[in-house]
CSV table of N, CA and C in Angstrom, one decimal:
chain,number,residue,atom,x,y,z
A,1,UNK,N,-151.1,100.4,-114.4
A,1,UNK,CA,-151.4,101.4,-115.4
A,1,UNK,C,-152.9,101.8,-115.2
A,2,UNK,N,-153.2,103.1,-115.2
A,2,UNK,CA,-154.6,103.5,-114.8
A,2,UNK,C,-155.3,102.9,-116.2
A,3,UNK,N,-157.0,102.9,-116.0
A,3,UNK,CA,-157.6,102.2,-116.6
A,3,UNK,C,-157.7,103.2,-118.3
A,4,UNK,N,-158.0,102.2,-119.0
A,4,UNK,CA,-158.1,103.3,-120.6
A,4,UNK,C,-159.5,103.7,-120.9
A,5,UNK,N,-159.4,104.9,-121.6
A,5,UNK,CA,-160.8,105.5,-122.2
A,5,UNK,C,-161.6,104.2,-121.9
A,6,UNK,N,-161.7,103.7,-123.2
A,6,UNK,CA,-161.8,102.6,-123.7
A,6,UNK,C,-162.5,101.5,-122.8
A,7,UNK,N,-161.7,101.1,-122.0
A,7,UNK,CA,-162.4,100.9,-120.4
A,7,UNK,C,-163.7,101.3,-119.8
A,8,UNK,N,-163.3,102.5,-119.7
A,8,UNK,CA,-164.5,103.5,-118.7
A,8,UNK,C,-166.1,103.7,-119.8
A,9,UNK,N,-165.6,103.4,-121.0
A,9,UNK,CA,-167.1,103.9,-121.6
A,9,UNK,C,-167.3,102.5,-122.6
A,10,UNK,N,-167.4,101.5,-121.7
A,10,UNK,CA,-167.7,100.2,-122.0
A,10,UNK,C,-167.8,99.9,-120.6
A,11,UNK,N,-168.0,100.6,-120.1
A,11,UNK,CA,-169.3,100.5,-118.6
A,11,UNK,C,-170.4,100.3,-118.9
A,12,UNK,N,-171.2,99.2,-118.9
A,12,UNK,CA,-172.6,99.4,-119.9
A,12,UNK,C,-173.3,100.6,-118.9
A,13,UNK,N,-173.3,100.3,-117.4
A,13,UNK,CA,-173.9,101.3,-116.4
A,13,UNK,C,-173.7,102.8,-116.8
A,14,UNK,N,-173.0,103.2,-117.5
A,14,UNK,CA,-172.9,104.6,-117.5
A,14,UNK,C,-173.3,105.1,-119.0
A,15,UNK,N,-173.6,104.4,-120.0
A,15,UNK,CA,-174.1,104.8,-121.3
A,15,UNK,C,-174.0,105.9,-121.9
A,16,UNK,N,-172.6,105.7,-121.7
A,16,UNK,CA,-171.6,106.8,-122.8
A,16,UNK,C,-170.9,106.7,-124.2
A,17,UNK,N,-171.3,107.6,-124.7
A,17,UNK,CA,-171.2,107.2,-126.1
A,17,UNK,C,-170.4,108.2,-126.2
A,18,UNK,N,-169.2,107.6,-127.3
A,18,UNK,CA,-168.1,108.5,-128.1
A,18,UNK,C,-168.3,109.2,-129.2
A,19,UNK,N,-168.1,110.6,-129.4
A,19,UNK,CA,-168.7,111.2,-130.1
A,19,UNK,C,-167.4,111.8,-131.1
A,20,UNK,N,-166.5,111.4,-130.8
A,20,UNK,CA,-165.2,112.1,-131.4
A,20,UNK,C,-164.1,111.2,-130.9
A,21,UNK,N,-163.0,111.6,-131.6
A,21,UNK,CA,-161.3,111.0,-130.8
A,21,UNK,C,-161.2,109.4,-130.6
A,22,UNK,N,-162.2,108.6,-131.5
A,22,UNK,CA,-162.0,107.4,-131.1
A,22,UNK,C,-160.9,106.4,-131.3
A,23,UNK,N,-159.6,107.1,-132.2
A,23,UNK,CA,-158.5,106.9,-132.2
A,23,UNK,C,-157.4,106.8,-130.9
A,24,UNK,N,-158.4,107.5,-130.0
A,24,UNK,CA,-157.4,107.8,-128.7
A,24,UNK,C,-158.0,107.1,-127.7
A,25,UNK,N,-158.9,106.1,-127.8
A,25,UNK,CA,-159.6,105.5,-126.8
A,25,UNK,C,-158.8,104.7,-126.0
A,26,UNK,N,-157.2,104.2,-126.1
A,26,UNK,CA,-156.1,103.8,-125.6
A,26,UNK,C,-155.7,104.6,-124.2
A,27,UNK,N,-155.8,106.1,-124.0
A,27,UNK,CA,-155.4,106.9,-123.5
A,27,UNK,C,-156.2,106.6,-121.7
A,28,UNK,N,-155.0,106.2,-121.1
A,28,UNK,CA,-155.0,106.2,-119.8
A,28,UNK,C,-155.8,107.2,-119.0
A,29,UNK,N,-157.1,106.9,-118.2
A,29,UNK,CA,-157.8,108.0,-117.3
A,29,UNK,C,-156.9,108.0,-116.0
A,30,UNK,N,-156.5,108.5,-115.5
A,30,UNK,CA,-155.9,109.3,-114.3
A,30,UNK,C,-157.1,109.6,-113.0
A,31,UNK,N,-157.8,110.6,-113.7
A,31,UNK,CA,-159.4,110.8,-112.6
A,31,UNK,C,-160.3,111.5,-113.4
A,32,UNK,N,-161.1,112.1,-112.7
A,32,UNK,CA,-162.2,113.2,-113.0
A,32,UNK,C,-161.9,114.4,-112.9
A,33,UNK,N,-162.3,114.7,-113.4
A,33,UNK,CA,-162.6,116.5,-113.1
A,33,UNK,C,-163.9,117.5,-113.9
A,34,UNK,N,-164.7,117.5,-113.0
A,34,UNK,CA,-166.1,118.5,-113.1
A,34,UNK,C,-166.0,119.9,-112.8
A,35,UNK,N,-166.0,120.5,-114.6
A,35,UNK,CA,-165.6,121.8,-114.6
A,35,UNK,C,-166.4,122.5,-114.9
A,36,UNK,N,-166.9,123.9,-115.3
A,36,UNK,CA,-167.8,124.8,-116.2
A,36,UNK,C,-166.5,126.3,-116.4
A,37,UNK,N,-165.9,125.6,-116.1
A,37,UNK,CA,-164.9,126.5,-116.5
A,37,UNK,C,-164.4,126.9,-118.1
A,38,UNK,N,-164.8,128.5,-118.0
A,38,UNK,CA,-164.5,128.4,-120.2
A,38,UNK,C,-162.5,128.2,-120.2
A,39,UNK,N,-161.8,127.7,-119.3
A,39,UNK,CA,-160.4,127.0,-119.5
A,39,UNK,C,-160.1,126.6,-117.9
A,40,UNK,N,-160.6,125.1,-118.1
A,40,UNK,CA,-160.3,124.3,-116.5
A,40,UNK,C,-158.4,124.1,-116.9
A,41,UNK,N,-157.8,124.2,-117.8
A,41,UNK,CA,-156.1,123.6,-117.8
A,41,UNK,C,-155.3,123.9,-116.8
A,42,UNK,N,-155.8,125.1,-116.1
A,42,UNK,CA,-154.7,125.8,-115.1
A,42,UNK,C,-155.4,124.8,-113.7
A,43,UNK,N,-156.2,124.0,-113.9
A,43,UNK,CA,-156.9,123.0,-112.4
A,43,UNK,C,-156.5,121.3,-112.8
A,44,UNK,N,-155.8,121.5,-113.7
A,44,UNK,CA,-156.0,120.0,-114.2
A,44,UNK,C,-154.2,119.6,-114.0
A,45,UNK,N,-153.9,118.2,-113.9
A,45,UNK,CA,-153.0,117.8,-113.9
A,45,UNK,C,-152.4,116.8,-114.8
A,46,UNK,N,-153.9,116.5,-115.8
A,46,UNK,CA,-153.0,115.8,-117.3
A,46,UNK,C,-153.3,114.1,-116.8
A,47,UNK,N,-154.5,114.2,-118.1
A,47,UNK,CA,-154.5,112.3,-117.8
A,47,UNK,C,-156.1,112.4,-117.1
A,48,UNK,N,-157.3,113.3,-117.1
A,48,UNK,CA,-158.2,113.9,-116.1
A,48,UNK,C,-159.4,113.7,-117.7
A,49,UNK,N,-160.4,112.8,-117.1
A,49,UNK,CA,-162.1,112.8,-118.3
A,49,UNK,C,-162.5,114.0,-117.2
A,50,UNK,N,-162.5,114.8,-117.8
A,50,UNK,CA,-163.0,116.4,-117.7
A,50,UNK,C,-164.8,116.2,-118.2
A,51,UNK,N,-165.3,116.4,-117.0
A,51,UNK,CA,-167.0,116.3,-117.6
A,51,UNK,C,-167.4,117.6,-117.2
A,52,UNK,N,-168.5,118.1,-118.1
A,52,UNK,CA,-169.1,119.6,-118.1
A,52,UNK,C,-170.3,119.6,-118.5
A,53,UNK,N,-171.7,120.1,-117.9
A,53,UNK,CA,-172.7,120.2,-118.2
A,53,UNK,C,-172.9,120.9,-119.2
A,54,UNK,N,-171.9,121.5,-119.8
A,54,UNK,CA,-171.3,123.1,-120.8
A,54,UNK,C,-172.5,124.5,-120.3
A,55,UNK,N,-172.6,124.8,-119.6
A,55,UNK,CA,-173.3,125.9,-118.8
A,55,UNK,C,-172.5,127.0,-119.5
A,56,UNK,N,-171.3,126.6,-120.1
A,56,UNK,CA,-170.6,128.1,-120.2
A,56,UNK,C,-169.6,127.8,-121.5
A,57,UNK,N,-169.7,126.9,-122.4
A,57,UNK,CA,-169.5,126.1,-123.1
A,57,UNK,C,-169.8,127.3,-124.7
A,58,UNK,N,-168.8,127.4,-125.1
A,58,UNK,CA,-168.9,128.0,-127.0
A,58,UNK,C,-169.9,127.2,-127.6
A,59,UNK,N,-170.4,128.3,-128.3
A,59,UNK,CA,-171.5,127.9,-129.2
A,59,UNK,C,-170.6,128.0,-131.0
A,60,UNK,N,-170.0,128.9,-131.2
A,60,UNK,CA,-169.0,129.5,-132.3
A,60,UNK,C,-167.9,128.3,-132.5
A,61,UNK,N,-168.0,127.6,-133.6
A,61,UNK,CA,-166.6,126.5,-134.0
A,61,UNK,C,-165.6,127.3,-133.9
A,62,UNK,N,-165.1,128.6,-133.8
A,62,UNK,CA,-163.7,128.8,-133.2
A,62,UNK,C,-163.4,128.9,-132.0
A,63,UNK,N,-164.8,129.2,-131.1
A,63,UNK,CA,-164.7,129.3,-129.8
A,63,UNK,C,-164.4,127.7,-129.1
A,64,UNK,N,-165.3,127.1,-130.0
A,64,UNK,CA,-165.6,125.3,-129.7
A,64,UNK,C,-163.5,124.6,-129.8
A,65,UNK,N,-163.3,125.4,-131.1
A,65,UNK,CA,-161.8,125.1,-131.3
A,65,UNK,C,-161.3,125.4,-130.5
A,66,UNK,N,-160.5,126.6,-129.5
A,66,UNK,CA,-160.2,127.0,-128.7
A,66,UNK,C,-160.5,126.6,-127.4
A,67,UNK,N,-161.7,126.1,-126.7
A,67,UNK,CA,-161.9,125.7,-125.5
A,67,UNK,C,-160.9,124.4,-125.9
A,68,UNK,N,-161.2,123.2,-126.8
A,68,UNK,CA,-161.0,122.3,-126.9
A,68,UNK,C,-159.2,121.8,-127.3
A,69,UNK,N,-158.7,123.4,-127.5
A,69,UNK,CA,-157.1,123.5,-127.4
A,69,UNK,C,-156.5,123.8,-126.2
A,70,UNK,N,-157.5,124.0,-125.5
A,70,UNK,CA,-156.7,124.4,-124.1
A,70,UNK,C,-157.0,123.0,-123.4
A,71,UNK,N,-157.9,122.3,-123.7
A,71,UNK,CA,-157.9,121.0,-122.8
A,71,UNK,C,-156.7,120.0,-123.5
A,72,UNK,N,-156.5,120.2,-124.3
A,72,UNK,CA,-155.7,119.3,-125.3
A,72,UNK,C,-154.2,119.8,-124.9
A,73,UNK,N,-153.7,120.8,-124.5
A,73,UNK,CA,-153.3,121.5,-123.9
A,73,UNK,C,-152.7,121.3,-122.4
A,74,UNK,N,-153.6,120.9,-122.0
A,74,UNK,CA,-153.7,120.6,-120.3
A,74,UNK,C,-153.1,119.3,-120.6
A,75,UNK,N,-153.3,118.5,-121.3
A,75,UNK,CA,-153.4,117.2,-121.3
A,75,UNK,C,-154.7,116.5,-121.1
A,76,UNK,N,-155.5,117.0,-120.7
A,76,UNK,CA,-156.7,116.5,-121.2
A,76,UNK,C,-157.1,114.8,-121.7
A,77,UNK,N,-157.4,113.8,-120.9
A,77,UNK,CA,-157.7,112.2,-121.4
A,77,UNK,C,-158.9,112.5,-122.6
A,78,UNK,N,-159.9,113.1,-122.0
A,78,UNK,CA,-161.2,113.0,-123.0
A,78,UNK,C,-162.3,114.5,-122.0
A,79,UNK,N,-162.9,114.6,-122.9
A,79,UNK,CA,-163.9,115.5,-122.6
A,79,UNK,C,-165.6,114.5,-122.5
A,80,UNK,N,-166.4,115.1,-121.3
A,80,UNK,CA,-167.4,114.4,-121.4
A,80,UNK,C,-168.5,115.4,-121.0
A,81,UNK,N,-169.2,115.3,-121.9
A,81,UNK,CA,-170.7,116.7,-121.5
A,81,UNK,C,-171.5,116.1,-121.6
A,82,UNK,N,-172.4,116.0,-120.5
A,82,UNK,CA,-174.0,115.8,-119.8
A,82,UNK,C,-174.5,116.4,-120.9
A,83,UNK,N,-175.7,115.9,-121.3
A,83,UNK,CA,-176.6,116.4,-121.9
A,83,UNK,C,-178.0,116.5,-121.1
A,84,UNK,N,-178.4,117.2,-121.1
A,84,UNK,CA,-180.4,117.6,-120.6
A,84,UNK,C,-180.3,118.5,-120.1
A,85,UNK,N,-179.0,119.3,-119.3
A,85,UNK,CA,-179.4,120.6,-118.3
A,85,UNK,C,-179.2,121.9,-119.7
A,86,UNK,N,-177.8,121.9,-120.0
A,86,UNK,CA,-177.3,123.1,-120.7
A,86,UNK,C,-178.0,123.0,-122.3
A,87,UNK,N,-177.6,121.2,-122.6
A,87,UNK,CA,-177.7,121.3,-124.1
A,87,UNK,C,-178.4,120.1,-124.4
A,88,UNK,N,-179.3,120.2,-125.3
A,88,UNK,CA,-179.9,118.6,-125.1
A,88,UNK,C,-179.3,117.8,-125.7
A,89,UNK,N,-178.4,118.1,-126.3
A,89,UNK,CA,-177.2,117.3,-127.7
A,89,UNK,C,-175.9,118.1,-127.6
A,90,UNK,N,-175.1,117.4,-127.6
A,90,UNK,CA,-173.7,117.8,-127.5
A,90,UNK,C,-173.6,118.7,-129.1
A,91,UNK,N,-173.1,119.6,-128.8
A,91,UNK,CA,-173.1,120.7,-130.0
A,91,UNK,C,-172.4,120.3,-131.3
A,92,UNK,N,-172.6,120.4,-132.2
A,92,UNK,CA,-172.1,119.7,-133.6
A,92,UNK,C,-170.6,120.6,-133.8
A,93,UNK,N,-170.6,121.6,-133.0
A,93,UNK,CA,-169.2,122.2,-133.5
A,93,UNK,C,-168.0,121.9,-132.4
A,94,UNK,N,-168.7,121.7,-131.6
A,94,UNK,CA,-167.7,120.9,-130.5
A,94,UNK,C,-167.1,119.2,-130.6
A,95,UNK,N,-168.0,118.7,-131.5
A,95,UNK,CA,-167.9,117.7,-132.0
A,95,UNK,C,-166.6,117.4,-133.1
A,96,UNK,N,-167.1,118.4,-134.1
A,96,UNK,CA,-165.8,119.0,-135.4
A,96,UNK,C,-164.7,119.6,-134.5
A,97,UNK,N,-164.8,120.3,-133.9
A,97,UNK,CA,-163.3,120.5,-133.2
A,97,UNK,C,-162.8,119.3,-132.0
A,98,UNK,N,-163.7,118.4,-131.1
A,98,UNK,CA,-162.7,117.8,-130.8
A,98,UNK,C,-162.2,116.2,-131.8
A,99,UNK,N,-163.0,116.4,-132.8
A,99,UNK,CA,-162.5,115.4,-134.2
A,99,UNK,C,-160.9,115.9,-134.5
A,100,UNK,N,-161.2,117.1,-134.8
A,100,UNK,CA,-159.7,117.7,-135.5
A,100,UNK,C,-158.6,117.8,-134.4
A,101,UNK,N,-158.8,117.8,-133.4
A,101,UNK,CA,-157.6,118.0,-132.3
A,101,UNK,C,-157.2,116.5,-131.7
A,102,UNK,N,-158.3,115.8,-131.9
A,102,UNK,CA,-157.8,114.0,-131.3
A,102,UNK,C,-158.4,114.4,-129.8
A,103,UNK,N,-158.7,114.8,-129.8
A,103,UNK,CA,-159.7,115.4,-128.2
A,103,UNK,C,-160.7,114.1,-128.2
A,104,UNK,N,-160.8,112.7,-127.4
A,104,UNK,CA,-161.8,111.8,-127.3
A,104,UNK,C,-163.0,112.9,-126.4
A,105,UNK,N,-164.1,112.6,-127.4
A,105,UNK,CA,-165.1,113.1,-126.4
A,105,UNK,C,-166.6,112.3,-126.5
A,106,UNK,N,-166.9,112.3,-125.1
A,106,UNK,CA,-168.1,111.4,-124.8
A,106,UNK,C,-169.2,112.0,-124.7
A,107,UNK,N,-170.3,111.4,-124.8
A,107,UNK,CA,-171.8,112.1,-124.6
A,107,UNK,C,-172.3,111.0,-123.1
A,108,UNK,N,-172.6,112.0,-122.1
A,108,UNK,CA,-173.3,111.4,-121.2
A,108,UNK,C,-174.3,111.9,-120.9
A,109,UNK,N,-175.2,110.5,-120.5
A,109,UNK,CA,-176.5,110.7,-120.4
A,109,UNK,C,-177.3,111.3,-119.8
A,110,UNK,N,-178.5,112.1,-119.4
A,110,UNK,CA,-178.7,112.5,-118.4
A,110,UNK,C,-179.2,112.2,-117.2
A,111,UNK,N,-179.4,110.7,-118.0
A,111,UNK,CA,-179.6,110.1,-116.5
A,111,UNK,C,-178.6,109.0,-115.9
A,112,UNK,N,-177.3,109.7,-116.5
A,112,UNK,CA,-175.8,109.1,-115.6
A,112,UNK,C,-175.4,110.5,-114.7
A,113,UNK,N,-175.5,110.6,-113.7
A,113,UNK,CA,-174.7,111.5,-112.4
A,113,UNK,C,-173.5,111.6,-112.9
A,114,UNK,N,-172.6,113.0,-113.1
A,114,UNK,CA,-171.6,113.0,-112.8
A,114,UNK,C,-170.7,111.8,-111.7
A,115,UNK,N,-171.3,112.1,-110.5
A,115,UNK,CA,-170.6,111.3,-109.4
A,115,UNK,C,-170.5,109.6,-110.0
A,116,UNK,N,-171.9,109.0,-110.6
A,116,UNK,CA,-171.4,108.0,-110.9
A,116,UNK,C,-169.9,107.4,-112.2
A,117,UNK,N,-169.8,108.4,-113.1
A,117,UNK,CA,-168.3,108.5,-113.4
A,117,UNK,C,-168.2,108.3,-112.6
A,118,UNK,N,-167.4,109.1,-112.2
A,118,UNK,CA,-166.5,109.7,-110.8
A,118,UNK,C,-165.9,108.3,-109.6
A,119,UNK,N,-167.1,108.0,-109.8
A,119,UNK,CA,-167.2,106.3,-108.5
A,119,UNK,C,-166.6,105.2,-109.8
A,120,UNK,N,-167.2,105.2,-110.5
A,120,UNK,CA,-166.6,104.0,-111.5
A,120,UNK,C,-165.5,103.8,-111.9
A,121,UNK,N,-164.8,105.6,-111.9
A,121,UNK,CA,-162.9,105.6,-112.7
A,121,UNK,C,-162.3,104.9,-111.1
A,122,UNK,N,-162.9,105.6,-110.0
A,122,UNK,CA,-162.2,105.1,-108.6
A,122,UNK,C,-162.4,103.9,-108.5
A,123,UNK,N,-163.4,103.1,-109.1
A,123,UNK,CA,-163.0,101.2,-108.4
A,123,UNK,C,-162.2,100.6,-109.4
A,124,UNK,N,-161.8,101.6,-110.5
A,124,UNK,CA,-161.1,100.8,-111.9
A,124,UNK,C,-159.5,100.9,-111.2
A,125,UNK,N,-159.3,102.2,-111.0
A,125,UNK,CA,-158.0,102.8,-110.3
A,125,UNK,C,-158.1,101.9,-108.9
A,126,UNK,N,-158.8,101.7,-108.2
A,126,UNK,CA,-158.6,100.7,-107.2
A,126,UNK,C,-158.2,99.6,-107.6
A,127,UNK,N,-158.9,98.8,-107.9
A,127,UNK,CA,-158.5,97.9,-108.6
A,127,UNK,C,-157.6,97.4,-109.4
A,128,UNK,N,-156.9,98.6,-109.8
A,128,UNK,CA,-155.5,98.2,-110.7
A,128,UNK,C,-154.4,98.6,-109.8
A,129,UNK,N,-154.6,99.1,-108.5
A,129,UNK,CA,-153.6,99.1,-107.5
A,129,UNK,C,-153.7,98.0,-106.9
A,130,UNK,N,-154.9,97.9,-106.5
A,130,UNK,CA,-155.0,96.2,-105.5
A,130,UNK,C,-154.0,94.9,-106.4
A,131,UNK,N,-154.3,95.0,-107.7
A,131,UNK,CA,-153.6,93.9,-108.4
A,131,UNK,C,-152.2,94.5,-108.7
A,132,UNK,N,-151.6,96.1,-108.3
A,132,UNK,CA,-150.2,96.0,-108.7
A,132,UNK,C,-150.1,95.5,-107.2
A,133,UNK,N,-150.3,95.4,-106.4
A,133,UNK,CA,-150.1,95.7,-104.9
A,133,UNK,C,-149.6,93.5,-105.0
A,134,UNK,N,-150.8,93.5,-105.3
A,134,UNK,CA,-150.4,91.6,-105.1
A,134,UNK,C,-149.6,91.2,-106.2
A,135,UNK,N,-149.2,91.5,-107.2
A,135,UNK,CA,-148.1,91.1,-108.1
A,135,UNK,C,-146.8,91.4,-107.4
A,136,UNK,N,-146.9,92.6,-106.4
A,136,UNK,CA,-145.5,92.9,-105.6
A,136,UNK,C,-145.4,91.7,-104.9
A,137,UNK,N,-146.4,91.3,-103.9
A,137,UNK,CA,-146.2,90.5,-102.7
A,137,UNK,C,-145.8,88.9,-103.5
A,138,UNK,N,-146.8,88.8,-104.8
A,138,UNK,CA,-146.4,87.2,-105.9
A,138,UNK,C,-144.7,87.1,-105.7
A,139,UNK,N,-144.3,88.6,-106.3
A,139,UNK,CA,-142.6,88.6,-106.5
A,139,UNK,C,-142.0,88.6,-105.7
A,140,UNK,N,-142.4,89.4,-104.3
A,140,UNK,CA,-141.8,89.3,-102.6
A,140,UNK,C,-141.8,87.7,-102.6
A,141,UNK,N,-142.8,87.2,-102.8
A,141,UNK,CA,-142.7,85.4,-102.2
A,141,UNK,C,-142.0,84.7,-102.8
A,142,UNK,N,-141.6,85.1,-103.9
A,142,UNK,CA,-141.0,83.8,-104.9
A,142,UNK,C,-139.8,84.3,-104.8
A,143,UNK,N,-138.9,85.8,-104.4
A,143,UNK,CA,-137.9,85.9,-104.1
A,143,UNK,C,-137.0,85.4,-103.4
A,144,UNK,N,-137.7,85.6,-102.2
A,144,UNK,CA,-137.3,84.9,-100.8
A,144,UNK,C,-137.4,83.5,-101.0
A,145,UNK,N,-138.6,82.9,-101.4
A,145,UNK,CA,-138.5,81.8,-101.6
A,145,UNK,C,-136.9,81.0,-102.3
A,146,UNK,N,-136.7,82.0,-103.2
A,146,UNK,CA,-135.4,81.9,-104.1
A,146,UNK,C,-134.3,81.7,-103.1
A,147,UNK,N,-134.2,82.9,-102.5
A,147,UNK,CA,-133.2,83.0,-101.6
A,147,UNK,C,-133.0,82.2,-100.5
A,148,UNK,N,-133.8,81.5,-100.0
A,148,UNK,CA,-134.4,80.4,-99.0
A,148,UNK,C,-133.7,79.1,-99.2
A,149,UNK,N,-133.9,78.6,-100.3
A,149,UNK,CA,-134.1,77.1,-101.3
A,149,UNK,C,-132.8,77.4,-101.6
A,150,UNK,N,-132.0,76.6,-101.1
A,150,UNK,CA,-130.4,75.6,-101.6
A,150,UNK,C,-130.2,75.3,-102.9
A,151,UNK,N,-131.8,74.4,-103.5
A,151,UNK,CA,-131.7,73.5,-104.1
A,151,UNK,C,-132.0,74.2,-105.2
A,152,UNK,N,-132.7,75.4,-105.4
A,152,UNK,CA,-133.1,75.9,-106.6
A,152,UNK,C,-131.9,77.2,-107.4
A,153,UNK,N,-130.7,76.7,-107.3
A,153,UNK,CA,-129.9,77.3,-107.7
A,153,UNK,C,-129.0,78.5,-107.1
A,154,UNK,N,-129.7,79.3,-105.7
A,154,UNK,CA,-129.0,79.9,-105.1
A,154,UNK,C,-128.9,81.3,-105.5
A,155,UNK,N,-128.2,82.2,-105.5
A,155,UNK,CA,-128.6,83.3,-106.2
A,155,UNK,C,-128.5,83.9,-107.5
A,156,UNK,N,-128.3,82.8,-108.4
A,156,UNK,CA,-128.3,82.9,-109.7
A,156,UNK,C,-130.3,82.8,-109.6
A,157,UNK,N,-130.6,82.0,-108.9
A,157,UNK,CA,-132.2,81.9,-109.2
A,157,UNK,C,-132.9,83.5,-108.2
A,158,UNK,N,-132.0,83.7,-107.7
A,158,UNK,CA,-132.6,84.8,-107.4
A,158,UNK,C,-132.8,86.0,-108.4
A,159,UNK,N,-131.9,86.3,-109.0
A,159,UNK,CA,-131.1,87.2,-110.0
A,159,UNK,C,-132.2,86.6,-111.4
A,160,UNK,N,-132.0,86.0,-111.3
A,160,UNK,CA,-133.2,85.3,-112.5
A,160,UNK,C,-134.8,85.6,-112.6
A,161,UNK,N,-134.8,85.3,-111.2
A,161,UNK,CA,-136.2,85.7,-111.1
A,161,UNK,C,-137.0,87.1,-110.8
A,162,UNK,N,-135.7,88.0,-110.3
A,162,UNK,CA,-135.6,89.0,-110.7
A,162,UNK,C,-135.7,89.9,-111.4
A,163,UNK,N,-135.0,89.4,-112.4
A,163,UNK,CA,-135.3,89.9,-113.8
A,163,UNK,C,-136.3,89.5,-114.6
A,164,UNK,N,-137.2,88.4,-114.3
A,164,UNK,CA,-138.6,88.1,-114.9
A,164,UNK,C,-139.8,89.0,-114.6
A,165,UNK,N,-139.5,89.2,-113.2
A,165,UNK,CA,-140.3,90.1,-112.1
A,165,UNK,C,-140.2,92.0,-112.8
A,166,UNK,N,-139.0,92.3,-113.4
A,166,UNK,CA,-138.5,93.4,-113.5
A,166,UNK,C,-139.0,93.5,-115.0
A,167,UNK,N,-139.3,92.8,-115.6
A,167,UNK,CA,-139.3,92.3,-117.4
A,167,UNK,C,-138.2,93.0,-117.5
A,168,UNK,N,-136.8,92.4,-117.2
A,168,UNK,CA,-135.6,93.2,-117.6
A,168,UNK,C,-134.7,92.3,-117.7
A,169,UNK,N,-133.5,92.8,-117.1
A,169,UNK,CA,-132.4,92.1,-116.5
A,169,UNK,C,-131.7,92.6,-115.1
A,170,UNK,N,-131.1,91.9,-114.5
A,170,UNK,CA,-130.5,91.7,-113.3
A,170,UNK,C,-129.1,90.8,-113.2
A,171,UNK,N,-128.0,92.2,-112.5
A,171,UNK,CA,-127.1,91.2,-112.2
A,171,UNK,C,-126.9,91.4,-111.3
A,172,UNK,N,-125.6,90.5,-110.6
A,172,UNK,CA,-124.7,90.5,-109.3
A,172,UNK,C,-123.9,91.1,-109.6
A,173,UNK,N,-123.5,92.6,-109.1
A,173,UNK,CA,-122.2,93.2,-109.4
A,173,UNK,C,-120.8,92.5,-108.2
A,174,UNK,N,-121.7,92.8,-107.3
A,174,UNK,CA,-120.5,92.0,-105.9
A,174,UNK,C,-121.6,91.3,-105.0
A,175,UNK,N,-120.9,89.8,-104.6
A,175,UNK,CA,-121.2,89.1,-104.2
A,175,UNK,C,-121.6,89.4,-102.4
């Protein structure tokens, strides 16, 4: 499972603060995406902390509503705007609108780089492959192992262990 909001902005290294949507801090990051686009949704693929210097960013709470329904829209994980270039404070009506829509949005700092996101969602996402990757190989070994071993019941212990591996069930239709 990709890493959660929640996760990524308890990086003490990146000193991001949540400014909205903290109900949704559960919500799985997927990747990045660095936009200035007044509707990045038609670039996005859903599950994406969308960061924006807001260079091009509504100043108007219906405009603020609107950008922030199209990312909600896209699917959109969370919204994150740099503060020092465009705005020196994340805008109070962007705030009220991504409150109202469940839009998680972060304040980042200006002296966090874009790129460093960017590097820190990729070693989270690494890292939660490297560990699906060896829980396969755990279950590869203890299978065969199963299948190997006389003594350990034969392929009922296979089928068993199986289904511990699967958090499911497993049967033998034909032998």
């Amino acid at each position: 499972m990709p890493p959660r909001l929640r996760d990524v902005v308890a990086l003490p290294d990146l000193g991001l603060t949540v400014l909205a949507g903290a109900s949704a801090l559960d919500q799985p990051v997927r990747w990045v995406a660095v936009s200035e686009l007044e509707d990045p949704g038609p670039f996005l693929e859903g599950g994406e902390l969308v960061l924006t210097t807001g260079m091009r960013l509504p100043t108007k709470a219906a405009a603020c509503s609107a950008y922030v329904a199209r990312l909600v829209a896209a699917d959109a994980a969370a919204l994150g705007l740099g503060v020092g270039l465009s705005h020196s404070e994340v805008p109070a009506a962007l705030v009220t609108a991504a409150e109202a829509q469940g839009l998680p949005l972060v304040r980042v700092p200006e002296q966090t780089p874009f790129i460093a996101v960017t590097k820190a969602i990729s070693r989270l996402l690494a890292a939660e492959e490297y560990d699906e990757a060896a829980r396969g190989f755990t279950a590869q070994r203890e299978l065969i192992r199963s299948a190997l071993t006389a003594d350990d019941g034969g392929p009922a212990a296979v089928v068993t262990r199986l289904a511990k591996h699967v958090g499911g069930f497993a049967l033998v239709l034909d032998p």
